């Protein structure tokens, strides 16, 4: 099935939807020890079918994937613990949403499209997310986040 997905999908365009978001607690000490804080990550993928196009050979459709990625730094003691109101104390947070538009063959099923998005949409935006969060963290004097290279999931 993976071969079919690669043959029937192509990237039309890729861009960041919003400039990103950075929030930082004004009392956050940028020199804090990495043993005193923990990093929590966020990943969400949504998709919309934008419509179909008439090609000479076959009909194809456009699919827009919105990939929202983020991370936040919380106190090490907050990992798994909540404050009395149910929230953890967030010291800093970085988030961005990227948009990837794909052209696909109408012959693809919903399951095939979902599988493609799960593996490829995130993989396509990941290098841009890494660059964005590492640059923003350095500029905001946040601890250097751990953003690994994207590896395929089983």
JSON list of C-alpha atoms in Angstrom, two decimals:
[
{"chain": "A", "resi": 1, "resn": "UNK", "atom": "CA", "xyz": [0.00, 0.00, 0.00]},
{"chain": "A", "resi": 2, "resn": "UNK", "atom": "CA", "xyz": [2.89, 2.43, 0.71]},
{"chain": "A", "resi": 3, "resn": "UNK", "atom": "CA", "xyz": [4.03, 2.30, -2.93]},
{"chain": "A", "resi": 4, "resn": "UNK", "atom": "CA", "xyz": [0.57, 3.29, -4.08]},
{"chain": "A", "resi": 5, "resn": "UNK", "atom": "CA", "xyz": [0.53, 6.22, -1.68]},
{"chain": "A", "resi": 6, "resn": "UNK", "atom": "CA", "xyz": [3.79, 7.62, -3.01]},
{"chain": "A", "resi": 7, "resn": "UNK", "atom": "CA", "xyz": [2.67, 7.20, -6.60]},
{"chain": "A", "resi": 8, "resn": "UNK", "atom": "CA", "xyz": [-0.68, 8.88, -6.08]},
{"chain": "A", "resi": 9, "resn": "UNK", "atom": "CA", "xyz": [0.34, 11.86, -3.89]},
{"chain": "A", "resi": 10, "resn": "UNK", "atom": "CA", "xyz": [2.49, 14.86, -4.67]},
{"chain": "A", "resi": 11, "resn": "UNK", "atom": "CA", "xyz": [3.23, 18.03, -2.70]},
{"chain": "A", "resi": 12, "resn": "UNK", "atom": "CA", "xyz": [1.69, 21.12, -4.27]},
{"chain": "A", "resi": 13, "resn": "UNK", "atom": "CA", "xyz": [2.92, 23.62, -1.67]},
{"chain": "A", "resi": 14, "resn": "UNK", "atom": "CA", "xyz": [4.11, 23.82, 1.91]},
{"chain": "A", "resi": 15, "resn": "UNK", "atom": "CA", "xyz": [4.01, 26.90, 4.15]},
{"chain": "A", "resi": 16, "resn": "UNK", "atom": "CA", "xyz": [3.63, 28.06, 7.72]},
{"chain": "A", "resi": 17, "resn": "UNK", "atom": "CA", "xyz": [0.04, 29.12, 8.36]},
{"chain": "A", "resi": 18, "resn": "UNK", "atom": "CA", "xyz": [0.78, 31.43, 11.25]},
{"chain": "A", "resi": 19, "resn": "UNK", "atom": "CA", "xyz": [3.94, 33.13, 12.42]},
{"chain": "A", "resi": 20, "resn": "UNK", "atom": "CA", "xyz": [3.99, 30.89, 15.45]},
{"chain": "A", "resi": 21, "resn": "UNK", "atom": "CA", "xyz": [3.31, 31.53, 19.08]},
{"chain": "A", "resi": 22, "resn": "UNK", "atom": "CA", "xyz": [5.71, 32.01, 21.96]},
{"chain": "A", "resi": 23, "resn": "UNK", "atom": "CA", "xyz": [4.56, 32.49, 25.52]},
{"chain": "A", "resi": 24, "resn": "UNK", "atom": "CA", "xyz": [6.96, 32.82, 28.41]},
{"chain": "A", "resi": 25, "resn": "UNK", "atom": "CA", "xyz": [6.45, 33.30, 32.12]},
{"chain": "A", "resi": 26, "resn": "UNK", "atom": "CA", "xyz": [8.04, 36.67, 32.95]},
{"chain": "A", "resi": 27, "resn": "UNK", "atom": "CA", "xyz": [9.68, 35.10, 36.02]},
{"chain": "A", "resi": 28, "resn": "UNK", "atom": "CA", "xyz": [11.18, 32.18, 34.08]},
{"chain": "A", "resi": 29, "resn": "UNK", "atom": "CA", "xyz": [14.94, 31.96, 34.72]},
{"chain": "A", "resi": 30, "resn": "UNK", "atom": "CA", "xyz": [16.72, 31.23, 31.44]},
{"chain": "A", "resi": 31, "resn": "UNK", "atom": "CA", "xyz": [19.66, 29.81, 33.40]},
{"chain": "A", "resi": 32, "resn": "UNK", "atom": "CA", "xyz": [17.53, 27.14, 35.07]},
{"chain": "A", "resi": 33, "resn": "UNK", "atom": "CA", "xyz": [19.02, 23.67, 35.27]},
{"chain": "A", "resi": 34, "resn": "UNK", "atom": "CA", "xyz": [17.61, 21.12, 32.82]},
{"chain": "A", "resi": 35, "resn": "UNK", "atom": "CA", "xyz": [17.03, 18.81, 35.80]},
{"chain": "A", "resi": 36, "resn": "UNK", "atom": "CA", "xyz": [14.51, 21.33, 37.17]},
{"chain": "A", "resi": 37, "resn": "UNK", "atom": "CA", "xyz": [12.30, 21.45, 34.08]},
{"chain": "A", "resi": 38, "resn": "UNK", "atom": "CA", "xyz": [10.66, 18.99, 31.71]},
{"chain": "A", "resi": 39, "resn": "UNK", "atom": "CA", "xyz": [9.71, 19.35, 28.06]},
{"chain": "A", "resi": 40, "resn": "UNK", "atom": "CA", "xyz": [6.26, 18.33, 26.89]},
{"chain": "A", "resi": 41, "resn": "UNK", "atom": "CA", "xyz": [5.47, 17.99, 23.18]},
{"chain": "A", "resi": 42, "resn": "UNK", "atom": "CA", "xyz": [2.32, 18.51, 21.11]},
{"chain": "A", "resi": 43, "resn": "UNK", "atom": "CA", "xyz": [1.39, 17.17, 17.68]},
{"chain": "A", "resi": 44, "resn": "UNK", "atom": "CA", "xyz": [-1.95, 17.40, 15.87]},
{"chain": "A", "resi": 45, "resn": "UNK", "atom": "CA", "xyz": [-2.80, 16.76, 12.21]},
{"chain": "A", "resi": 46, "resn": "UNK", "atom": "CA", "xyz": [-6.07, 17.75, 10.55]},
{"chain": "A", "resi": 47, "resn": "UNK", "atom": "CA", "xyz": [-6.98, 17.55, 6.89]},
{"chain": "A", "resi": 48, "resn": "UNK", "atom": "CA", "xyz": [-9.51, 19.04, 4.48]},
{"chain": "A", "resi": 49, "resn": "UNK", "atom": "CA", "xyz": [-10.34, 18.01, 0.94]},
{"chain": "A", "resi": 50, "resn": "UNK", "atom": "CA", "xyz": [-10.23, 21.23, -1.07]},
{"chain": "A", "resi": 51, "resn": "UNK", "atom": "CA", "xyz": [-11.85, 19.93, -4.22]},
{"chain": "A", "resi": 52, "resn": "UNK", "atom": "CA", "xyz": [-11.05, 18.16, -7.44]},
{"chain": "A", "resi": 53, "resn": "UNK", "atom": "CA", "xyz": [-9.21, 19.16, -10.58]},
{"chain": "A", "resi": 54, "resn": "UNK", "atom": "CA", "xyz": [-9.80, 17.91, -14.10]},
{"chain": "A", "resi": 55, "resn": "UNK", "atom": "CA", "xyz": [-6.53, 16.60, -15.52]},
{"chain": "A", "resi": 56, "resn": "UNK", "atom": "CA", "xyz": [-6.08, 15.32, -19.03]},
{"chain": "A", "resi": 57, "resn": "UNK", "atom": "CA", "xyz": [-5.39, 11.79, -17.81]},
{"chain": "A", "resi": 58, "resn": "UNK", "atom": "CA", "xyz": [-7.55, 11.47, -14.70]},
{"chain": "A", "resi": 59, "resn": "UNK", "atom": "CA", "xyz": [-9.38, 13.43, -12.03]},
{"chain": "A", "resi": 60, "resn": "UNK", "atom": "CA", "xyz": [-7.36, 14.41, -9.01]},
{"chain": "A", "resi": 61, "resn": "UNK", "atom": "CA", "xyz": [-8.11, 16.19, -5.78]},
{"chain": "A", "resi": 62, "resn": "UNK", "atom": "CA", "xyz": [-6.36, 18.64, -3.49]},
{"chain": "A", "resi": 63, "resn": "UNK", "atom": "CA", "xyz": [-5.86, 17.77, 0.14]},
{"chain": "A", "resi": 64, "resn": "UNK", "atom": "CA", "xyz": [-4.78, 20.32, 2.76]},
{"chain": "A", "resi": 65, "resn": "UNK", "atom": "CA", "xyz": [-3.04, 19.02, 5.88]},
{"chain": "A", "resi": 66, "resn": "UNK", "atom": "CA", "xyz": [-2.63, 21.35, 8.87]},
{"chain": "A", "resi": 67, "resn": "UNK", "atom": "CA", "xyz": [0.11, 20.13, 11.18]},
{"chain": "A", "resi": 68, "resn": "UNK", "atom": "CA", "xyz": [0.27, 21.86, 14.56]},
{"chain": "A", "resi": 69, "resn": "UNK", "atom": "CA", "xyz": [3.40, 21.18, 16.58]},
{"chain": "A", "resi": 70, "resn": "UNK", "atom": "CA", "xyz": [4.46, 22.62, 19.87]},
{"chain": "A", "resi": 71, "resn": "UNK", "atom": "CA", "xyz": [6.40, 22.17, 23.05]},
{"chain": "A", "resi": 72, "resn": "UNK", "atom": "CA", "xyz": [6.31, 23.61, 26.50]},
{"chain": "A", "resi": 73, "resn": "UNK", "atom": "CA", "xyz": [8.58, 23.67, 29.52]},
{"chain": "A", "resi": 74, "resn": "UNK", "atom": "CA", "xyz": [7.09, 22.81, 32.90]},
{"chain": "A", "resi": 75, "resn": "UNK", "atom": "CA", "xyz": [8.71, 22.35, 36.30]},
{"chain": "A", "resi": 76, "resn": "UNK", "atom": "CA", "xyz": [10.12, 18.88, 36.82]},
{"chain": "A", "resi": 77, "resn": "UNK", "atom": "CA", "xyz": [7.90, 18.55, 39.88]},
{"chain": "A", "resi": 78, "resn": "UNK", "atom": "CA", "xyz": [4.84, 19.30, 37.68]},
{"chain": "A", "resi": 79, "resn": "UNK", "atom": "CA", "xyz": [5.42, 16.27, 35.44]},
{"chain": "A", "resi": 80, "resn": "UNK", "atom": "CA", "xyz": [2.25, 14.29, 35.98]},
{"chain": "A", "resi": 81, "resn": "UNK", "atom": "CA", "xyz": [1.15, 16.62, 38.79]},
{"chain": "A", "resi": 82, "resn": "UNK", "atom": "CA", "xyz": [-1.48, 19.30, 38.49]},
{"chain": "A", "resi": 83, "resn": "UNK", "atom": "CA", "xyz": [-2.16, 22.48, 40.40]},
{"chain": "A", "resi": 84, "resn": "UNK", "atom": "CA", "xyz": [-5.37, 22.77, 42.40]},
{"chain": "A", "resi": 85, "resn": "UNK", "atom": "CA", "xyz": [-7.24, 24.11, 39.35]},
{"chain": "A", "resi": 86, "resn": "UNK", "atom": "CA", "xyz": [-6.16, 21.12, 37.22]},
{"chain": "A", "resi": 87, "resn": "UNK", "atom": "CA", "xyz": [-3.43, 22.89, 35.19]},
{"chain": "A", "resi": 88, "resn": "UNK", "atom": "CA", "xyz": [0.33, 22.46, 35.26]},
{"chain": "A", "resi": 89, "resn": "UNK", "atom": "CA", "xyz": [2.59, 25.47, 35.69]},
{"chain": "A", "resi": 90, "resn": "UNK", "atom": "CA", "xyz": [3.86, 26.28, 32.19]},
{"chain": "A", "resi": 91, "resn": "UNK", "atom": "CA", "xyz": [7.06, 28.35, 32.12]},
{"chain": "A", "resi": 92, "resn": "UNK", "atom": "CA", "xyz": [7.36, 28.71, 28.33]},
{"chain": "A", "resi": 93, "resn": "UNK", "atom": "CA", "xyz": [5.57, 27.42, 25.25]},
{"chain": "A", "resi": 94, "resn": "UNK", "atom": "CA", "xyz": [6.34, 27.48, 21.51]},
{"chain": "A", "resi": 95, "resn": "UNK", "atom": "CA", "xyz": [3.77, 26.44, 18.90]},
{"chain": "A", "resi": 96, "resn": "UNK", "atom": "CA", "xyz": [3.41, 26.68, 15.12]},
{"chain": "A", "resi": 97, "resn": "UNK", "atom": "CA", "xyz": [0.98, 25.41, 12.48]},
{"chain": "A", "resi": 98, "resn": "UNK", "atom": "CA", "xyz": [2.21, 24.36, 9.04]},
{"chain": "A", "resi": 99, "resn": "UNK", "atom": "CA", "xyz": [0.12, 23.70, 5.96]},
{"chain": "A", "resi": 100, "resn": "UNK", "atom": "CA", "xyz": [0.96, 21.13, 3.30]},
{"chain": "A", "resi": 101, "resn": "UNK", "atom": "CA", "xyz": [-1.21, 20.86, 0.19]},
{"chain": "A", "resi": 102, "resn": "UNK", "atom": "CA", "xyz": [-1.12, 17.61, -1.75]},
{"chain": "A", "resi": 103, "resn": "UNK", "atom": "CA", "xyz": [-2.54, 16.53, -5.08]},
{"chain": "A", "resi": 104, "resn": "UNK", "atom": "CA", "xyz": [-3.96, 13.01, -4.99]},
{"chain": "A", "resi": 105, "resn": "UNK", "atom": "CA", "xyz": [-5.69, 10.55, -7.26]},
{"chain": "A", "resi": 106, "resn": "UNK", "atom": "CA", "xyz": [-9.42, 10.26, -6.67]},
{"chain": "A", "resi": 107, "resn": "UNK", "atom": "CA", "xyz": [-8.96, 6.51, -6.77]},
{"chain": "A", "resi": 108, "resn": "UNK", "atom": "CA", "xyz": [-7.50, 6.64, -3.24]},
{"chain": "A", "resi": 109, "resn": "UNK", "atom": "CA", "xyz": [-9.70, 5.55, -0.35]},
{"chain": "A", "resi": 110, "resn": "UNK", "atom": "CA", "xyz": [-10.17, 7.52, 2.86]},
{"chain": "A", "resi": 111, "resn": "UNK", "atom": "CA", "xyz": [-8.03, 4.94, 4.70]},
{"chain": "A", "resi": 112, "resn": "UNK", "atom": "CA", "xyz": [-5.19, 5.40, 2.22]},
{"chain": "A", "resi": 113, "resn": "UNK", "atom": "CA", "xyz": [-5.35, 9.17, 2.57]},
{"chain": "A", "resi": 114, "resn": "UNK", "atom": "CA", "xyz": [-5.36, 8.90, 6.38]},
{"chain": "A", "resi": 115, "resn": "UNK", "atom": "CA", "xyz": [-2.33, 6.58, 6.28]},
{"chain": "A", "resi": 116, "resn": "UNK", "atom": "CA", "xyz": [-0.49, 8.97, 3.98]},
{"chain": "A", "resi": 117, "resn": "UNK", "atom": "CA", "xyz": [-1.15, 11.93, 6.27]},
{"chain": "A", "resi": 118, "resn": "UNK", "atom": "CA", "xyz": [-0.14, 10.04, 9.40]},
{"chain": "A", "resi": 119, "resn": "UNK", "atom": "CA", "xyz": [3.27, 9.19, 7.98]},
{"chain": "A", "resi": 120, "resn": "UNK", "atom": "CA", "xyz": [4.05, 11.88, 5.43]},
{"chain": "A", "resi": 121, "resn": "UNK", "atom": "CA", "xyz": [2.44, 15.20, 6.38]},
{"chain": "A", "resi": 122, "resn": "UNK", "atom": "CA", "xyz": [4.33, 15.29, 9.68]},
{"chain": "A", "resi": 123, "resn": "UNK", "atom": "CA", "xyz": [7.52, 14.12, 7.96]},
{"chain": "A", "resi": 124, "resn": "UNK", "atom": "CA", "xyz": [7.22, 16.91, 5.35]},
{"chain": "A", "resi": 125, "resn": "UNK", "atom": "CA", "xyz": [6.90, 19.74, 7.91]},
{"chain": "A", "resi": 126, "resn": "UNK", "atom": "CA", "xyz": [9.25, 18.35, 10.59]},
{"chain": "A", "resi": 127, "resn": "UNK", "atom": "CA", "xyz": [12.48, 20.01, 9.33]},
{"chain": "A", "resi": 128, "resn": "UNK", "atom": "CA", "xyz": [10.72, 23.39, 9.26]},
{"chain": "A", "resi": 129, "resn": "UNK", "atom": "CA", "xyz": [9.40, 22.84, 12.80]},
{"chain": "A", "resi": 130, "resn": "UNK", "atom": "CA", "xyz": [12.89, 21.91, 14.07]},
{"chain": "A", "resi": 131, "resn": "UNK", "atom": "CA", "xyz": [14.43, 25.04, 12.54]},
{"chain": "A", "resi": 132, "resn": "UNK", "atom": "CA", "xyz": [11.62, 27.25, 13.85]},
{"chain": "A", "resi": 133, "resn": "UNK", "atom": "CA", "xyz": [11.59, 26.00, 17.44]},
{"chain": "A", "resi": 134, "resn": "UNK", "atom": "CA", "xyz": [15.39, 25.92, 17.78]},
{"chain": "A", "resi": 135, "resn": "UNK", "atom": "CA", "xyz": [15.68, 29.48, 16.43]},
{"chain": "A", "resi": 136, "resn": "UNK", "atom": "CA", "xyz": [12.81, 30.86, 18.54]},
{"chain": "A", "resi": 137, "resn": "UNK", "atom": "CA", "xyz": [14.10, 29.14, 21.68]},
{"chain": "A", "resi": 138, "resn": "UNK", "atom": "CA", "xyz": [17.58, 30.60, 21.18]},
{"chain": "A", "resi": 139, "resn": "UNK", "atom": "CA", "xyz": [16.20, 34.10, 20.52]},
{"chain": "A", "resi": 140, "resn": "UNK", "atom": "CA", "xyz": [13.95, 33.92, 23.61]},
{"chain": "A", "resi": 141, "resn": "UNK", "atom": "CA", "xyz": [16.80, 32.55, 25.74]},
{"chain": "A", "resi": 142, "resn": "UNK", "atom": "CA", "xyz": [14.87, 29.38, 26.51]},
{"chain": "A", "resi": 143, "resn": "UNK", "atom": "CA", "xyz": [16.61, 26.08, 27.21]},
{"chain": "A", "resi": 144, "resn": "UNK", "atom": "CA", "xyz": [17.57, 24.29, 23.99]},
{"chain": "A", "resi": 145, "resn": "UNK", "atom": "CA", "xyz": [14.68, 21.88, 23.32]},
{"chain": "A", "resi": 146, "resn": "UNK", "atom": "CA", "xyz": [15.20, 18.28, 22.37]},
{"chain": "A", "resi": 147, "resn": "UNK", "atom": "CA", "xyz": [13.75, 17.92, 18.85]},
{"chain": "A", "resi": 148, "resn": "UNK", "atom": "CA", "xyz": [14.93, 14.65, 17.32]},
{"chain": "A", "resi": 149, "resn": "UNK", "atom": "CA", "xyz": [15.14, 13.92, 13.64]},
{"chain": "A", "resi": 150, "resn": "UNK", "atom": "CA", "xyz": [11.84, 12.61, 12.31]},
{"chain": "A", "resi": 151, "resn": "UNK", "atom": "CA", "xyz": [11.81, 8.83, 12.14]},
{"chain": "A", "resi": 152, "resn": "UNK", "atom": "CA", "xyz": [9.01, 6.76, 10.59]},
{"chain": "A", "resi": 153, "resn": "UNK", "atom": "CA", "xyz": [6.72, 5.08, 13.09]},
{"chain": "A", "resi": 154, "resn": "UNK", "atom": "CA", "xyz": [5.73, 1.45, 12.72]}
]
